[in-house]
Tab-separated table of C-alpha atoms in Angstrom:
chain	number	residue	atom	x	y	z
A	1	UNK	CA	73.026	103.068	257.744
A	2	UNK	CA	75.038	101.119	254.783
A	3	UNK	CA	74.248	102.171	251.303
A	4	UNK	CA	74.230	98.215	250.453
A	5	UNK	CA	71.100	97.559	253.148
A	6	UNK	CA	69.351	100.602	252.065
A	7	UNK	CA	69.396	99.312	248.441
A	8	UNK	CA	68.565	96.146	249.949
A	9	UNK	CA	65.639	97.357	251.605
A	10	UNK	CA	64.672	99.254	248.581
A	11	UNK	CA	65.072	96.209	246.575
A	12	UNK	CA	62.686	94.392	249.106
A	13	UNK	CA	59.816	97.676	248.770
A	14	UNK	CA	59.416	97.433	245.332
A	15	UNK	CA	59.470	93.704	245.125
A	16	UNK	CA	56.847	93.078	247.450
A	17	UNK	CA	54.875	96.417	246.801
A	18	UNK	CA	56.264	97.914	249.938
A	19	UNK	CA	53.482	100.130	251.529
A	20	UNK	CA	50.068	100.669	252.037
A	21	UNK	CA	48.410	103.857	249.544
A	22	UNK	CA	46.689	104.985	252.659
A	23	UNK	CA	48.209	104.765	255.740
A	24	UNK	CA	45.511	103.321	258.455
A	25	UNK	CA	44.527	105.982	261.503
A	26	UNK	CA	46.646	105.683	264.164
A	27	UNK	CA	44.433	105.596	267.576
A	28	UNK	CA	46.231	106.894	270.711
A	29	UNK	CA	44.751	105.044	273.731
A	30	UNK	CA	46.514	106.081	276.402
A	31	UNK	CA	49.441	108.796	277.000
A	32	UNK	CA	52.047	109.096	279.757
A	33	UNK	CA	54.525	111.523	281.370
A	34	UNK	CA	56.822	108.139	282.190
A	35	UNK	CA	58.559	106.069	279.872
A	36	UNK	CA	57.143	102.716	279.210
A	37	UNK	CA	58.148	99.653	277.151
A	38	UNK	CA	56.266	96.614	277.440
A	39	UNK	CA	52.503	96.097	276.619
A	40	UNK	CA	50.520	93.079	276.983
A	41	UNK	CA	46.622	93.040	276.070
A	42	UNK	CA	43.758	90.625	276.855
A	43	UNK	CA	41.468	89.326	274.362
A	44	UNK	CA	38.645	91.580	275.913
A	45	UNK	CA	40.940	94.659	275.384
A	46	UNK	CA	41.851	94.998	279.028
A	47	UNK	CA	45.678	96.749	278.319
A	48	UNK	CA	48.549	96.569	280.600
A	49	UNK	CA	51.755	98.079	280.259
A	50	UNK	CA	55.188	98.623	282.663
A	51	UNK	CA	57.835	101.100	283.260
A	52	UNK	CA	61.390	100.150	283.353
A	53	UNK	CA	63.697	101.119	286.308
A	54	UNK	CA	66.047	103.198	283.809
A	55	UNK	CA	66.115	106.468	286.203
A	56	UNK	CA	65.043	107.195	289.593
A	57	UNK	CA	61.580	108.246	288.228
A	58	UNK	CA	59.374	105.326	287.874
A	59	UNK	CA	56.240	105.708	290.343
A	60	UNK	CA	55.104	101.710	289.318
A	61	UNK	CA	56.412	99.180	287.494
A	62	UNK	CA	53.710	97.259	285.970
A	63	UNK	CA	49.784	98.740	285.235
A	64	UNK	CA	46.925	98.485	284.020
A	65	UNK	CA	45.218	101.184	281.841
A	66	UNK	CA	41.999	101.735	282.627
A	67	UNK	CA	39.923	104.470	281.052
A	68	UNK	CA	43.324	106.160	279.256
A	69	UNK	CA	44.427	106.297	283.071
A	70	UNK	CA	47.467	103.644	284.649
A	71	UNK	CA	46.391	102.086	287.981
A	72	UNK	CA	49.370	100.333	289.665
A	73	UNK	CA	49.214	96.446	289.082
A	74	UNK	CA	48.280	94.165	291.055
A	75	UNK	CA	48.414	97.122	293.848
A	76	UNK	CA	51.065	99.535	294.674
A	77	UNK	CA	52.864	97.555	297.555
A	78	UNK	CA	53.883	95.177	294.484
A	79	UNK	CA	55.241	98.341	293.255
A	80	UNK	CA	57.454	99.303	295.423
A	81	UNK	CA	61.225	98.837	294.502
A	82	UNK	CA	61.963	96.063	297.205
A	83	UNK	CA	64.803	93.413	296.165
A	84	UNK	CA	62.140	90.276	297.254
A	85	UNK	CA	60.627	87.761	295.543
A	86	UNK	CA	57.174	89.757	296.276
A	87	UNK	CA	58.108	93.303	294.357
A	88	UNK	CA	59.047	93.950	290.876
A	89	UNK	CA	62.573	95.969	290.999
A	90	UNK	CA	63.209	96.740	287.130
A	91	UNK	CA	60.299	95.414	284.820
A	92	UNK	CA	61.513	95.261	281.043
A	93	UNK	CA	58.032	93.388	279.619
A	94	UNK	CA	54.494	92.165	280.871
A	95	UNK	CA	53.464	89.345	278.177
A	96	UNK	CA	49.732	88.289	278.180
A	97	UNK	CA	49.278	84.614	276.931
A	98	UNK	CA	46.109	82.836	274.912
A	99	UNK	CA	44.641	81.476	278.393
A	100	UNK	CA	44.565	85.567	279.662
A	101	UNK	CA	47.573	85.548	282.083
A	102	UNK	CA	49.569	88.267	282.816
A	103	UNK	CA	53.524	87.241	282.782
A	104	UNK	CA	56.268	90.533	283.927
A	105	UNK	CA	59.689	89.713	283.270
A	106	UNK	CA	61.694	91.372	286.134
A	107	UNK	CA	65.211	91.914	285.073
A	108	UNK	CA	66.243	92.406	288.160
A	109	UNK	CA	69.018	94.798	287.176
A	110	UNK	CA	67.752	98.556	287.878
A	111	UNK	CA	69.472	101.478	285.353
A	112	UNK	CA	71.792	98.693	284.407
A	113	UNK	CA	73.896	98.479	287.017
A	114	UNK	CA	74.015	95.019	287.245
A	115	UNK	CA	72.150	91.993	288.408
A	116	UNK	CA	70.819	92.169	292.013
A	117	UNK	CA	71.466	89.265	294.418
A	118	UNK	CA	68.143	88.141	293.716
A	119	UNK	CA	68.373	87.968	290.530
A	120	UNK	CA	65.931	88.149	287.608
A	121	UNK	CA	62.352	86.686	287.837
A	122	UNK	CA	59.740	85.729	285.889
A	123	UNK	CA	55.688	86.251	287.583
A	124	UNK	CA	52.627	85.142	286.494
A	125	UNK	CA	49.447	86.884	287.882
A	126	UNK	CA	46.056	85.798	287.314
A	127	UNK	CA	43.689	88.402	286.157
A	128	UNK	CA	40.652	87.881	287.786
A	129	UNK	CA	41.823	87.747	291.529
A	130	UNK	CA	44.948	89.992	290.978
A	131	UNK	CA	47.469	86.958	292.551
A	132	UNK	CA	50.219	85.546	291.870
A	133	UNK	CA	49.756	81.950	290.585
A	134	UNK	CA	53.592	81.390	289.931
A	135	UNK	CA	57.237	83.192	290.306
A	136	UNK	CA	59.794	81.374	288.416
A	137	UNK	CA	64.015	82.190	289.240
A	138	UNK	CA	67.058	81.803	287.077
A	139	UNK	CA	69.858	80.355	288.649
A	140	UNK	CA	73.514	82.099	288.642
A	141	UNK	CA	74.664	79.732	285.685
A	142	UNK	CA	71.858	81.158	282.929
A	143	UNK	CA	72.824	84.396	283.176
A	144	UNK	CA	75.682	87.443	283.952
A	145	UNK	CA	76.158	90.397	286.031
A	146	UNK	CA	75.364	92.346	282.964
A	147	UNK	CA	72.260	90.305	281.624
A	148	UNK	CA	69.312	92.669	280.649
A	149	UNK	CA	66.343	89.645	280.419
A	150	UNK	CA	64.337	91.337	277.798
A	151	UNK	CA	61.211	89.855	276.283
A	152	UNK	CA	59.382	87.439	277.443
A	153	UNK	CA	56.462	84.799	275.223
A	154	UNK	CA	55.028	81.818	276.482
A	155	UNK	CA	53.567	78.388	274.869
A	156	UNK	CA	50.735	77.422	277.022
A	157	UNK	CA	50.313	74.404	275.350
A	158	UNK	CA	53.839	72.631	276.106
A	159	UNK	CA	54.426	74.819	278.843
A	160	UNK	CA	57.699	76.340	277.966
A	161	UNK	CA	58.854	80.007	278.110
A	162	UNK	CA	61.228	81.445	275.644
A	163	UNK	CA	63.398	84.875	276.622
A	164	UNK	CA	66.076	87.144	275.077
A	165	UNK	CA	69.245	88.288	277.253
A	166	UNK	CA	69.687	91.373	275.922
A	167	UNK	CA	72.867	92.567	277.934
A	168	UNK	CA	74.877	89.706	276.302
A	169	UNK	CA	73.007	88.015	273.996
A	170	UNK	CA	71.030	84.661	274.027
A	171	UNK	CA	68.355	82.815	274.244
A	172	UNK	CA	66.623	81.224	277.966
A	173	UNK	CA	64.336	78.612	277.677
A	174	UNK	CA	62.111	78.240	280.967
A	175	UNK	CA	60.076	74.335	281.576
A	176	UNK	CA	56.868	75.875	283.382
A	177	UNK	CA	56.129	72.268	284.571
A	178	UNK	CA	59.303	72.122	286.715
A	179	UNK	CA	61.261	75.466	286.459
A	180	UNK	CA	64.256	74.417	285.074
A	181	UNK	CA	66.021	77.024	283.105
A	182	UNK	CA	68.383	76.409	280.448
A	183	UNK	CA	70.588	78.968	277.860
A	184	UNK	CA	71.141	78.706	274.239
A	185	UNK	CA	73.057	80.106	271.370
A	186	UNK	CA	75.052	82.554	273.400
A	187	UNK	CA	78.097	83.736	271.174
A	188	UNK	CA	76.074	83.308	268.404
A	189	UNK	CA	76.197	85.832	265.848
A	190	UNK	CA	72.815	85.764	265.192
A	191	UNK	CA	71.748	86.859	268.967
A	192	UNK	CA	74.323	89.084	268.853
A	193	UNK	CA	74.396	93.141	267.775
A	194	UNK	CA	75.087	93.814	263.983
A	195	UNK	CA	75.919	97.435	264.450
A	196	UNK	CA	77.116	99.935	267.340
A	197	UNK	CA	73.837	102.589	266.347
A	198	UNK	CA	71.184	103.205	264.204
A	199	UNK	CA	70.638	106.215	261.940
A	200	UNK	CA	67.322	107.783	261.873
A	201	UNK	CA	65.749	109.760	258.808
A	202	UNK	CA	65.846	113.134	260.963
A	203	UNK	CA	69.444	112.137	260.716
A	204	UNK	CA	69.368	111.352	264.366
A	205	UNK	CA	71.916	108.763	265.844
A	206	UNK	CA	71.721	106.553	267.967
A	207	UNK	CA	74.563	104.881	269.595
A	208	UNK	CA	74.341	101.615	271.190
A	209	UNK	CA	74.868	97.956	270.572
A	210	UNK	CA	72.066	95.506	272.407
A	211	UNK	CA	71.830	92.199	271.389
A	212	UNK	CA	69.157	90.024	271.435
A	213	UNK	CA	65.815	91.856	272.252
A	214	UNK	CA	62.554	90.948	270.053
A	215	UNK	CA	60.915	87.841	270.180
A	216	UNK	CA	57.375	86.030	268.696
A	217	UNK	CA	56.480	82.620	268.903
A	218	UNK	CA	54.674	81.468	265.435
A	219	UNK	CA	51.015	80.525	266.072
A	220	UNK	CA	51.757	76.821	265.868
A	221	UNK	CA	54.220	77.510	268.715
A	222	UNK	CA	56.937	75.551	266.313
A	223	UNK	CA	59.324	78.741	265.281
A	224	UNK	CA	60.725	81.135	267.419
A	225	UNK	CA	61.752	84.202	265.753
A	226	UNK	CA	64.313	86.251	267.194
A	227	UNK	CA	66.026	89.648	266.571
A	228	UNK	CA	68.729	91.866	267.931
A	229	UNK	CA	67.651	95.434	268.463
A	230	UNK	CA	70.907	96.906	267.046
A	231	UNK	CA	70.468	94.428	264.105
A	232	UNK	CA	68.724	94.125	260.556
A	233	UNK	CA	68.369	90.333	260.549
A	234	UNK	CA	65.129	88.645	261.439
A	235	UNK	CA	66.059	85.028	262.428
A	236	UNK	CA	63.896	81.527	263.448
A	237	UNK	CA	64.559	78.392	265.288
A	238	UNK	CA	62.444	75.259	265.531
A	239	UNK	CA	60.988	75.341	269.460
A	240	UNK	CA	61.489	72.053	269.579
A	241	UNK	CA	65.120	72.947	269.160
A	242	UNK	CA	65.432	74.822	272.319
A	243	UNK	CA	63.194	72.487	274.542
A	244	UNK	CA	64.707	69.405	273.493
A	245	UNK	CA	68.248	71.404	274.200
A	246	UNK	CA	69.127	69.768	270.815
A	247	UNK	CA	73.208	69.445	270.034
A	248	UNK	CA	75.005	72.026	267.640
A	249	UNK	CA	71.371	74.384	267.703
A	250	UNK	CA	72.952	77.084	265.545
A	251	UNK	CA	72.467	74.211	262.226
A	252	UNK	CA	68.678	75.087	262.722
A	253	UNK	CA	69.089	78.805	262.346
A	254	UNK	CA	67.052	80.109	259.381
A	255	UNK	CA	67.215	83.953	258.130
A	256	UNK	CA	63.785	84.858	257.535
A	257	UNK	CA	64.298	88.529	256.238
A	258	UNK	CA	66.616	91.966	255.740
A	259	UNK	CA	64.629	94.093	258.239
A	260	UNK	CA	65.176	97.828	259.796
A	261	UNK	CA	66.089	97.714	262.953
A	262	UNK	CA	63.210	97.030	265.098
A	263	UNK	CA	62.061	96.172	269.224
A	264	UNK	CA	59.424	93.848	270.403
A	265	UNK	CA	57.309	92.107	267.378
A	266	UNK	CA	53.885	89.909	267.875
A	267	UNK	CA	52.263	87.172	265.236
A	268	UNK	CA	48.573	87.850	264.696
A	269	UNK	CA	46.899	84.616	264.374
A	270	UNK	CA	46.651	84.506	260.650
A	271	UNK	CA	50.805	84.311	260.863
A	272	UNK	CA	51.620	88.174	260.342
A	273	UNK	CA	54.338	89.375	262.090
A	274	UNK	CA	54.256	92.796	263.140
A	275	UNK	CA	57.092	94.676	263.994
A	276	UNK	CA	58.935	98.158	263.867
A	277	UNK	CA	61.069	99.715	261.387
A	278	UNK	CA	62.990	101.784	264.105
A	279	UNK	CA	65.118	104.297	261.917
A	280	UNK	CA	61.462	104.915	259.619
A	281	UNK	CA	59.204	105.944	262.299
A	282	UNK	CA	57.241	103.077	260.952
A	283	UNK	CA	55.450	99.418	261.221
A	284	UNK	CA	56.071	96.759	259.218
A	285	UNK	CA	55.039	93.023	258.633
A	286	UNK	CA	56.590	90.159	257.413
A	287	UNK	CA	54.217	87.365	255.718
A	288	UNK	CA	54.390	83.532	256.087
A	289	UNK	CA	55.746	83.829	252.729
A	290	UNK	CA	58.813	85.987	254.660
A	291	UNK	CA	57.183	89.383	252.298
A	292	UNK	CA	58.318	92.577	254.199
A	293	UNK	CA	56.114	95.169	253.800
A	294	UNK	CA	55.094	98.317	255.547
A	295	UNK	CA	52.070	98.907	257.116
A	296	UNK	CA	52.325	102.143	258.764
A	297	UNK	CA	54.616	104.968	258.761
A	298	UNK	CA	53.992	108.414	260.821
A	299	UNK	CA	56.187	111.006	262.930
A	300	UNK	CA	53.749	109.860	265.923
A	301	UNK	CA	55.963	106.547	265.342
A	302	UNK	CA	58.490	107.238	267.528
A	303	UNK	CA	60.145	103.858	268.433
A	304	UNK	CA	57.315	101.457	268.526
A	305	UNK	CA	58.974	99.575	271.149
A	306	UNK	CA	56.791	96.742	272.003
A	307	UNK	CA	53.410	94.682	270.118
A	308	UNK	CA	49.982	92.951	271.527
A	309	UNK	CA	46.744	91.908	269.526
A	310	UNK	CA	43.473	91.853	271.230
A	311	UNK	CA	41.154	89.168	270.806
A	312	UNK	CA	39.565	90.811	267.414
A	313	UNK	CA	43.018	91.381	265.746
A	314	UNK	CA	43.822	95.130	267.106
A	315	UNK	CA	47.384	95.441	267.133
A	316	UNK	CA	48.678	97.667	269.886
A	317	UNK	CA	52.175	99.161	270.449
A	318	UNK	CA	53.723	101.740	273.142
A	319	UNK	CA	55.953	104.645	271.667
A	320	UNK	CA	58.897	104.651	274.003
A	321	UNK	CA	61.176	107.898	272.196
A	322	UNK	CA	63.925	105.916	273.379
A	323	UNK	CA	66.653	107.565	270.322
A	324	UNK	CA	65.573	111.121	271.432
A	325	UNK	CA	66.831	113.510	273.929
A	326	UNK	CA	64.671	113.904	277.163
A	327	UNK	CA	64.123	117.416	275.687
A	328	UNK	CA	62.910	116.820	272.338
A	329	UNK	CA	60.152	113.924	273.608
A	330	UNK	CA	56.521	114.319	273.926
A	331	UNK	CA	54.172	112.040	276.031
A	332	UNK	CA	54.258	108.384	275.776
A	333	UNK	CA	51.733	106.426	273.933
A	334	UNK	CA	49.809	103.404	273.600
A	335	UNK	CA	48.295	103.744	269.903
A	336	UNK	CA	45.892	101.212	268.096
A	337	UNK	CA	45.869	100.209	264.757
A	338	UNK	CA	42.626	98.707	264.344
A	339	UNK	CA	42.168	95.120	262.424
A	340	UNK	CA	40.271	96.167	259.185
A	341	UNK	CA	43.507	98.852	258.514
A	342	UNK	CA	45.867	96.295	258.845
């Protein structure tokens, strides 16, 4: 890491009174021998998390976690690898929005070896009957062979999803109403990587540049804030932006904060952002006010990857070890943080 961000980031600690005295109990709900990413969590606490098709051993793709065990959402013929528009193939994120839907963005691009004919897709299942309600596809003009479609978060009230292309950086807005996909910002340096690997503090290195990963729609639904995951710039852009498919959208851009280098992120519904500080082992927030501060910070941290609050505030993340060595890794976990720590 620079010298200049860490004095940066310093600067920002003792400004804004970085870090809790205590830091809150970290609550492991569920562990795993497999390597998840994505989490999405119902207002009732019902948890669901996938497994990304990065190796040849991924039993499921998407579950459910039920009583610390994962049971194979919606059933296990959905989870079998089969390039149709009726199996998930390489699941990067499972989203769940304010009406209780689950939503799995299917990158359609298994251990990154490119795009499948198929192509990416985007499901929504309802929760109560276990069906599909919608599958939405991205035609060959909104994205590459080496797209990675990344994160996924939905505004049920305008009907619009909003998605990061990780593989080459951009934004994909998705009209729910009629399905019509449309790409923004790609070149842009701000959806693009800032560095080619992160430095941990156990001086472990990671080497990679992805672009455009993390995503969280303000409670309003009027800002989308977006970050790279081999970045240290938290950015926003007016929705409306996006939808409307406005002219010369990179005006609108608006730096929001000097951040470490984090994954996924989720608002609470006071307007918190949470998020990870990646090379820390840590979890940070940024304010309304754009106040970065840290709210937790333990070696059980390792890569908070992706974010979900539950209907009383809970903030829930999945440890994906994704910097380590296959040898040096423990189990995966779900932890909790509950609300009254935060």
């Amino acid at each position: 890491m620079k010298k200049s961000f860490r004095i940066i980031i310093a600067l920002i600690c003792f400004m804004t009174a970085c870090g809790p005295l205590n830091s809150p109990t970290l609550h492991t709900v569920a562990e795993s021998e497999n390597q998840w990413t994505g989490i999405g969590v119902t207002k009732k606490g019902r948890i669901f998390v996938n497994f990304p098709r990065w190796s040849d051993n991924v039993p499921v793709s998407v579950a459910e976690i039920i009583n610390g065990k994962t049971i194979p959402f919606p059933d296990l013929e959905w989870n079998k690898p089969i390039e149709d528009d009726q199996h998930f193939v390489a699941v990067q994120s499972v989203f769940v929005d304010n009406l209780d839907r689950l939503w799995v963005l299917d990158t359609g691009n298994p251990q990154f070896r490119g795009v499948i004919e198929r192509g990416p897709r985007l499901f929504r299942f309802n929760l109560t009957t276990k069906r599909l309600e919608k599958s939405f596809g991205f035609p060959k003009n909104t994205y590459s062979e080496n797209s990675y479609l990344n994160d996924v978060r939905i505004d049920t009230q305008r009907k619009f999803a909003y998605i990061t292309d990780s593989g080459t950086g951009g934004i994909l807005t998705v009209d729910l109403s009629n399905g019509q996909v449309k790409r923004h910002l790609s070149g842009h340096p701000s959806v693009l990587a800032e560095t080619d690997s992160l430095v941990f503090e156990d001086k472990t290195v990671w080497k990679n540049r992805v672009h455009s990963d993390g995503i969280a729609l303000s409670p309003d639904t009027n800002w989308l804030y977006y970050v790279a995951l081999s970045g240290h710039t938290l950015y926003r852009i007016p929705t409306k932006v996006l939808r409307n498919n406005t002219p010369k959208p990179e005006s609108y851009i608006e730096k929001v904060a000097k951040i470490y280098a984090p994954d996924g992120m989720v608002f609470d519904k006071n307007g918190t952002l949470y998020l990870a500080g990646l090379e820390t082992n840590s979890v940070y927030s940024v304010s309304g006010k754009g106040q970065y501060q840290l709210v937790a910070k333990d070696p059980e941290i390792r890569w908070a990857d992706s974010f979900a609050v539950d209907g009383e505030g809970n903030l829930y993340f999945t440890t994906s070890q994704i910097h380590l060595d296959e040898n040096k890794r423990g189990l995966y976990k779900v932890i909790m943080i509950d609300r009254k720590d935060l």
